[in-house]
mmCIF file of C-alpha atoms in Angstrom:
data_model
loop_
_atom_site.group_PDB
_atom_site.id
_atom_site.type_symbol
_atom_site.label_atom_id
_atom_site.label_comp_id
_atom_site.label_asym_id
_atom_site.label_seq_id
_atom_site.Cartn_x
_atom_site.Cartn_y
_atom_site.Cartn_z
ATOM 1 C CA GLN A 1 0.000 0.000 0.000
ATOM 2 C CA GLN A 2 2.894 2.322 0.714
ATOM 3 C CA GLN A 3 4.977 1.415 -2.328
ATOM 4 C CA VAL A 4 5.816 3.589 -5.272
ATOM 5 C CA LYS A 5 6.903 1.677 -8.376
ATOM 6 C CA GLN A 6 9.250 3.404 -10.807
ATOM 7 C CA SER A 7 10.350 2.497 -14.320
ATOM 8 C CA PRO A 8 12.578 2.174 -16.210
ATOM 9 C CA GLN A 9 15.565 1.405 -14.009
ATOM 10 C CA SER A 10 17.875 3.010 -16.564
ATOM 11 C CA LEU A 11 17.311 5.116 -19.653
ATOM 12 C CA ILE A 12 19.539 6.332 -22.466
ATOM 13 C CA VAL A 13 18.303 9.245 -24.578
ATOM 14 C CA GLN A 14 19.955 11.208 -27.321
ATOM 15 C CA LYS A 15 20.606 14.882 -26.810
ATOM 16 C CA GLY A 16 17.563 16.888 -27.799
ATOM 17 C CA GLY A 17 15.190 13.973 -27.248
ATOM 18 C CA ILE A 18 12.417 13.506 -24.694
ATOM 19 C CA SER A 19 13.140 11.523 -21.537
ATOM 20 C CA ILE A 20 10.136 9.885 -19.889
ATOM 21 C CA ILE A 21 10.124 8.242 -16.465
ATOM 22 C CA ASN A 22 7.025 6.621 -15.023
ATOM 23 C CA CYS A 23 5.766 5.966 -11.519
ATOM 24 C CA ALA A 24 2.724 4.237 -10.083
ATOM 25 C CA TYR A 25 1.315 4.151 -6.580
ATOM 26 C CA GLU A 26 -1.321 2.188 -4.717
ATOM 27 C CA ASN A 27 -2.367 4.285 -1.756
ATOM 28 C CA THR A 28 -4.994 6.826 -2.766
ATOM 29 C CA ALA A 29 -4.264 8.831 0.370
ATOM 30 C CA PHE A 30 -1.035 10.091 -1.178
ATOM 31 C CA ASP A 31 -1.569 13.732 -2.100
ATOM 32 C CA TYR A 32 1.834 15.192 -2.964
ATOM 33 C CA PHE A 33 4.178 13.830 -5.616
ATOM 34 C CA PRO A 34 7.672 15.292 -5.942
ATOM 35 C CA TRP A 35 10.494 14.350 -8.268
ATOM 36 C CA TYR A 36 14.075 14.512 -7.073
ATOM 37 C CA GLN A 37 17.257 14.705 -9.148
ATOM 38 C CA GLN A 38 20.469 13.260 -7.763
ATOM 39 C CA PHE A 39 23.987 13.673 -9.131
ATOM 40 C CA PRO A 40 26.800 11.326 -8.027
ATOM 41 C CA GLY A 41 28.106 12.228 -4.600
ATOM 42 C CA LYS A 42 25.273 14.648 -3.926
ATOM 43 C CA GLY A 43 21.992 14.467 -2.091
ATOM 44 C CA PRO A 44 18.665 14.428 -3.930
ATOM 45 C CA ALA A 45 17.446 17.877 -4.984
ATOM 46 C CA LEU A 46 13.784 18.716 -5.453
ATOM 47 C CA LEU A 47 13.089 19.177 -9.151
ATOM 48 C CA ILE A 48 9.344 19.605 -9.514
ATOM 49 C CA ALA A 49 6.242 18.479 -7.640
ATOM 50 C CA ILE A 50 2.510 18.113 -8.208
ATOM 51 C CA ARG A 51 -0.674 17.667 -6.204
ATOM 52 C CA PRO A 52 -3.505 15.484 -7.538
ATOM 53 C CA ASP A 53 -5.875 18.363 -8.167
ATOM 54 C CA VAL A 54 -4.055 19.130 -11.451
ATOM 55 C CA SER A 55 -3.206 16.833 -14.351
ATOM 56 C CA GLU A 56 -0.036 18.537 -15.481
ATOM 57 C CA LYS A 57 2.636 20.884 -14.182
ATOM 58 C CA LYS A 58 5.408 22.374 -16.264
ATOM 59 C CA GLU A 59 8.583 24.101 -15.165
ATOM 60 C CA GLY A 60 10.945 24.936 -17.984
ATOM 61 C CA ARG A 61 11.885 21.712 -19.770
ATOM 62 C CA PHE A 62 10.432 19.541 -17.009
ATOM 63 C CA THR A 63 6.787 18.441 -16.957
ATOM 64 C CA ILE A 64 4.874 16.166 -14.593
ATOM 65 C CA SER A 65 1.816 14.423 -16.009
ATOM 66 C CA PHE A 66 -0.593 13.032 -13.419
ATOM 67 C CA ASN A 67 -3.362 10.486 -13.964
ATOM 68 C CA LYS A 68 -5.349 10.209 -10.751
ATOM 69 C CA SER A 69 -7.697 7.459 -11.925
ATOM 70 C CA ALA A 70 -4.803 5.268 -13.022
ATOM 71 C CA LYS A 71 -2.715 6.224 -9.971
ATOM 72 C CA GLN A 72 0.214 7.023 -12.220
ATOM 73 C CA PHE A 73 2.463 9.996 -12.771
ATOM 74 C CA SER A 74 5.387 10.638 -15.035
ATOM 75 C CA LEU A 75 8.270 13.033 -15.571
ATOM 76 C CA HIS A 76 8.979 14.325 -19.053
ATOM 77 C CA ILE A 77 12.248 16.080 -19.814
ATOM 78 C CA MET A 78 12.039 17.938 -23.107
ATOM 79 C CA ASP A 79 15.112 18.750 -25.209
ATOM 80 C CA SER A 80 17.226 16.520 -22.952
ATOM 81 C CA GLN A 81 20.789 17.732 -22.381
ATOM 82 C CA PRO A 82 23.955 15.957 -21.202
ATOM 83 C CA GLY A 83 23.707 17.976 -17.980
ATOM 84 C CA ASP A 84 20.425 16.196 -17.258
ATOM 85 C CA SER A 85 22.328 12.926 -16.837
ATOM 86 C CA ALA A 86 21.549 11.940 -13.248
ATOM 87 C CA THR A 87 19.405 9.586 -11.191
ATOM 88 C CA TYR A 88 15.771 10.597 -10.848
ATOM 89 C CA PHE A 89 13.505 9.540 -8.012
ATOM 90 C CA CYS A 90 9.771 9.899 -7.841
ATOM 91 C CA ALA A 91 8.209 10.076 -4.408
ATOM 92 C CA ALA A 92 4.855 10.317 -2.722
ATOM 93 C CA TRP A 93 3.639 11.812 0.521
ATOM 94 C CA GLY A 94 0.384 11.624 2.394
ATOM 95 C CA ASP A 95 -0.886 12.793 5.732
ATOM 96 C CA PHE A 96 -0.579 9.509 7.610
ATOM 97 C CA GLY A 97 0.473 11.108 10.854
ATOM 98 C CA ASN A 98 4.072 11.321 9.773
ATOM 99 C CA GLU A 99 5.758 13.300 7.047
ATOM 100 C CA LYS A 100 8.052 10.758 5.480
ATOM 101 C CA LEU A 101 8.381 10.467 1.733
ATOM 102 C CA THR A 102 7.978 7.103 0.052
ATOM 103 C CA PHE A 103 10.456 6.890 -2.808
ATOM 104 C CA GLY A 104 10.582 4.963 -6.034
ATOM 105 C CA THR A 105 13.709 2.929 -6.739
ATOM 106 C CA GLY A 106 15.221 5.494 -9.096
ATOM 107 C CA THR A 107 16.001 5.834 -12.800
ATOM 108 C CA ARG A 108 19.529 6.374 -14.017
ATOM 109 C CA LEU A 109 19.251 8.714 -17.004
ATOM 110 C CA THR A 110 22.093 9.101 -19.479
ATOM 111 C CA ILE A 111 21.925 11.682 -22.252
ATOM 112 C CA ILE A 112 24.288 10.920 -25.130
ATOM 113 C CA PRO A 113 25.518 13.541 -27.586
ATOM 114 C CA GLY B 1 25.752 27.806 4.014
ATOM 115 C CA ALA B 2 21.976 27.803 3.873
ATOM 116 C CA GLY B 3 21.502 24.117 3.106
ATOM 117 C CA VAL B 4 21.397 20.929 5.164
ATOM 118 C CA SER B 5 24.873 20.080 6.375
ATOM 119 C CA GLN B 6 26.009 16.555 7.211
ATOM 120 C CA SER B 7 29.243 15.384 8.774
ATOM 121 C CA PRO B 8 31.440 13.577 8.261
ATOM 122 C CA SER B 9 31.044 13.337 4.502
ATOM 123 C CA ASN B 10 32.819 9.972 4.540
ATOM 124 C CA LYS B 11 33.378 7.493 7.349
ATOM 125 C CA VAL B 12 35.317 4.244 7.229
ATOM 126 C CA THR B 13 35.241 2.078 10.306
ATOM 127 C CA GLU B 14 35.800 -1.473 11.410
ATOM 128 C CA LYS B 15 33.005 -3.932 12.003
ATOM 129 C CA GLY B 16 31.824 -3.802 15.590
ATOM 130 C CA LYS B 17 32.691 -0.150 16.181
ATOM 131 C CA ASP B 18 30.111 2.527 17.010
ATOM 132 C CA VAL B 19 29.611 5.508 14.675
ATOM 133 C CA GLU B 20 27.887 8.869 15.043
ATOM 134 C CA LEU B 21 26.559 10.792 12.080
ATOM 135 C CA ARG B 22 25.592 14.433 12.397
ATOM 136 C CA CYS B 23 22.981 16.550 10.637
ATOM 137 C CA ASP B 24 22.593 20.334 10.792
ATOM 138 C CA PRO B 25 19.205 21.194 9.273
ATOM 139 C CA ILE B 26 18.222 24.413 7.553
ATOM 140 C CA SER B 27 17.676 27.058 10.192
ATOM 141 C CA GLY B 28 14.043 27.219 11.258
ATOM 142 C CA HIS B 29 13.057 23.855 9.821
ATOM 143 C CA THR B 30 10.989 22.028 12.405
ATOM 144 C CA ALA B 31 10.975 18.634 10.700
ATOM 145 C CA LEU B 32 14.053 16.465 10.247
ATOM 146 C CA TYR B 33 14.348 13.085 8.568
ATOM 147 C CA TRP B 34 16.986 10.403 8.201
ATOM 148 C CA TYR B 35 17.047 8.119 5.164
ATOM 149 C CA ARG B 36 19.441 5.389 4.065
ATOM 150 C CA GLN B 37 20.503 4.828 0.469
ATOM 151 C CA SER B 38 22.253 1.588 -0.334
ATOM 152 C CA LEU B 39 24.286 1.207 -3.527
ATOM 153 C CA GLY B 40 21.988 1.409 -6.524
ATOM 154 C CA GLN B 41 18.906 1.465 -4.336
ATOM 155 C CA GLY B 42 16.213 3.950 -3.515
ATOM 156 C CA LEU B 43 15.897 5.890 -0.315
ATOM 157 C CA GLU B 44 14.790 3.991 2.764
ATOM 158 C CA PHE B 45 13.127 6.006 5.541
ATOM 159 C CA LEU B 46 14.685 5.616 8.977
ATOM 160 C CA ILE B 47 13.256 8.186 11.402
ATOM 161 C CA TYR B 48 11.360 11.464 11.504
ATOM 162 C CA PHE B 49 11.641 14.261 14.064
ATOM 163 C CA GLN B 50 9.174 17.058 14.703
ATOM 164 C CA GLY B 51 11.023 19.404 16.988
ATOM 165 C CA ASN B 52 12.937 17.218 19.438
ATOM 166 C CA SER B 53 10.466 14.361 19.469
ATOM 167 C CA ALA B 54 10.422 11.400 17.095
ATOM 168 C CA PRO B 55 6.834 10.448 16.300
ATOM 169 C CA ASP B 56 7.950 7.913 13.719
ATOM 170 C CA LYS B 57 10.895 5.594 14.299
ATOM 171 C CA SER B 58 9.420 2.815 12.237
ATOM 172 C CA GLY B 59 12.259 2.671 9.724
ATOM 173 C CA LEU B 60 15.108 2.032 12.137
ATOM 174 C CA PRO B 61 16.336 -1.427 11.053
ATOM 175 C CA SER B 62 17.410 -2.697 14.475
ATOM 176 C CA ASP B 63 18.002 -1.674 18.057
ATOM 177 C CA ARG B 64 21.612 -0.918 17.107
ATOM 178 C CA PHE B 65 20.289 2.251 15.466
ATOM 179 C CA SER B 66 19.232 5.283 17.477
ATOM 180 C CA ALA B 67 18.845 8.985 16.854
ATOM 181 C CA GLU B 68 18.294 12.115 18.833
ATOM 182 C CA ARG B 69 17.666 15.751 18.140
ATOM 183 C CA THR B 70 18.480 18.562 20.537
ATOM 184 C CA GLY B 71 17.364 22.178 20.642
ATOM 185 C CA GLY B 72 15.066 21.553 17.713
ATOM 186 C CA SER B 73 18.128 21.697 15.511
ATOM 187 C CA VAL B 74 21.092 19.324 15.261
ATOM 188 C CA SER B 75 20.442 15.602 15.029
ATOM 189 C CA THR B 76 22.766 12.661 15.573
ATOM 190 C CA LEU B 77 22.241 9.169 14.186
ATOM 191 C CA THR B 78 24.174 6.534 16.124
ATOM 192 C CA ILE B 79 24.885 3.020 14.925
ATOM 193 C CA GLN B 80 26.270 0.672 17.545
ATOM 194 C CA ARG B 81 28.298 -2.462 16.860
ATOM 195 C CA THR B 82 28.365 -1.744 13.129
ATOM 196 C CA GLN B 83 27.903 -4.574 10.635
ATOM 197 C CA GLN B 84 28.936 -4.740 6.997
ATOM 198 C CA GLU B 85 25.307 -4.485 5.897
ATOM 199 C CA ASP B 86 25.215 -1.021 7.499
ATOM 200 C CA SER B 87 27.436 0.282 4.686
ATOM 201 C CA ALA B 88 25.376 2.880 2.825
ATOM 202 C CA VAL B 89 24.887 6.583 2.332
ATOM 203 C CA TYR B 90 22.959 8.108 5.207
ATOM 204 C CA LEU B 91 20.955 11.137 4.115
ATOM 205 C CA CYS B 92 19.377 13.789 6.261
ATOM 206 C CA ALA B 93 16.595 16.094 5.134
ATOM 207 C CA SER B 94 14.737 18.953 6.770
ATOM 208 C CA SER B 95 11.595 20.892 6.060
ATOM 209 C CA LEU B 96 8.993 23.224 7.428
ATOM 210 C CA SER B 97 5.837 21.363 8.358
ATOM 211 C CA ASN B 98 4.044 20.009 5.270
ATOM 212 C CA GLN B 99 6.622 21.603 2.971
ATOM 213 C CA PRO B 100 9.142 20.021 0.561
ATOM 214 C CA GLN B 101 12.095 18.216 2.087
ATOM 215 C CA HIS B 102 15.600 19.481 1.408
ATOM 216 C CA PHE B 103 18.440 16.987 1.532
ATOM 217 C CA GLY B 104 22.058 17.163 2.583
ATOM 218 C CA ASP B 105 24.789 15.431 0.590
ATOM 219 C CA GLY B 106 24.928 12.519 2.984
ATOM 220 C CA THR B 107 27.521 10.571 4.923
ATOM 221 C CA ARG B 108 29.074 7.665 3.028
ATOM 222 C CA LEU B 109 29.612 4.950 5.613
ATOM 223 C CA SER B 110 31.876 2.008 4.848
ATOM 224 C CA ILE B 111 32.218 -0.870 7.266
ATOM 225 C CA LEU B 112 35.368 -2.947 6.800
#
């Protein structure tokens, strides 16, 4: 019930292409869905987040698409650049009496020239 | 700096020794979290503090793990009698209540 499933585990995209990472959750009480970006040797950094009252949120080249009925959400990176090469984690949060995030297992994204 | 600060950044110790990991949260952040990230794995929740109290310790893997927070600020995660399976990156995050969590760069713990 508390799991967040993330796919793919790794992804290689050509420069300028669209990178798409998908996540699915079970617990309908989740109501906040952030994406974190992590570079080697660094901690995760918040990239973009969405609440289930909207179906899409865009910030620059990064877009979250949210499908509440399917309990799925995805990250789209438009015009992918080599600097986007990192590990991406989706996460979910709900008011269960604690404030912990439940994370997906991560996607290692590599952008090739 | 203005971010979450963790120390040491790297720690190598022998099996059976005790280790202490420190987290300095962002000033004013009332919530503090510890997570563990094993090689190639996602982030595993360990413990959550609101102020100095820990309403959720459910992620601590064994009684060898403990954590405290003093003055509503600095937190220490202690691992006693370390085992090789404790090798991981230990991440700390802080936030205002119901706001996004901000992470430090972690402590890379290696147990020989």
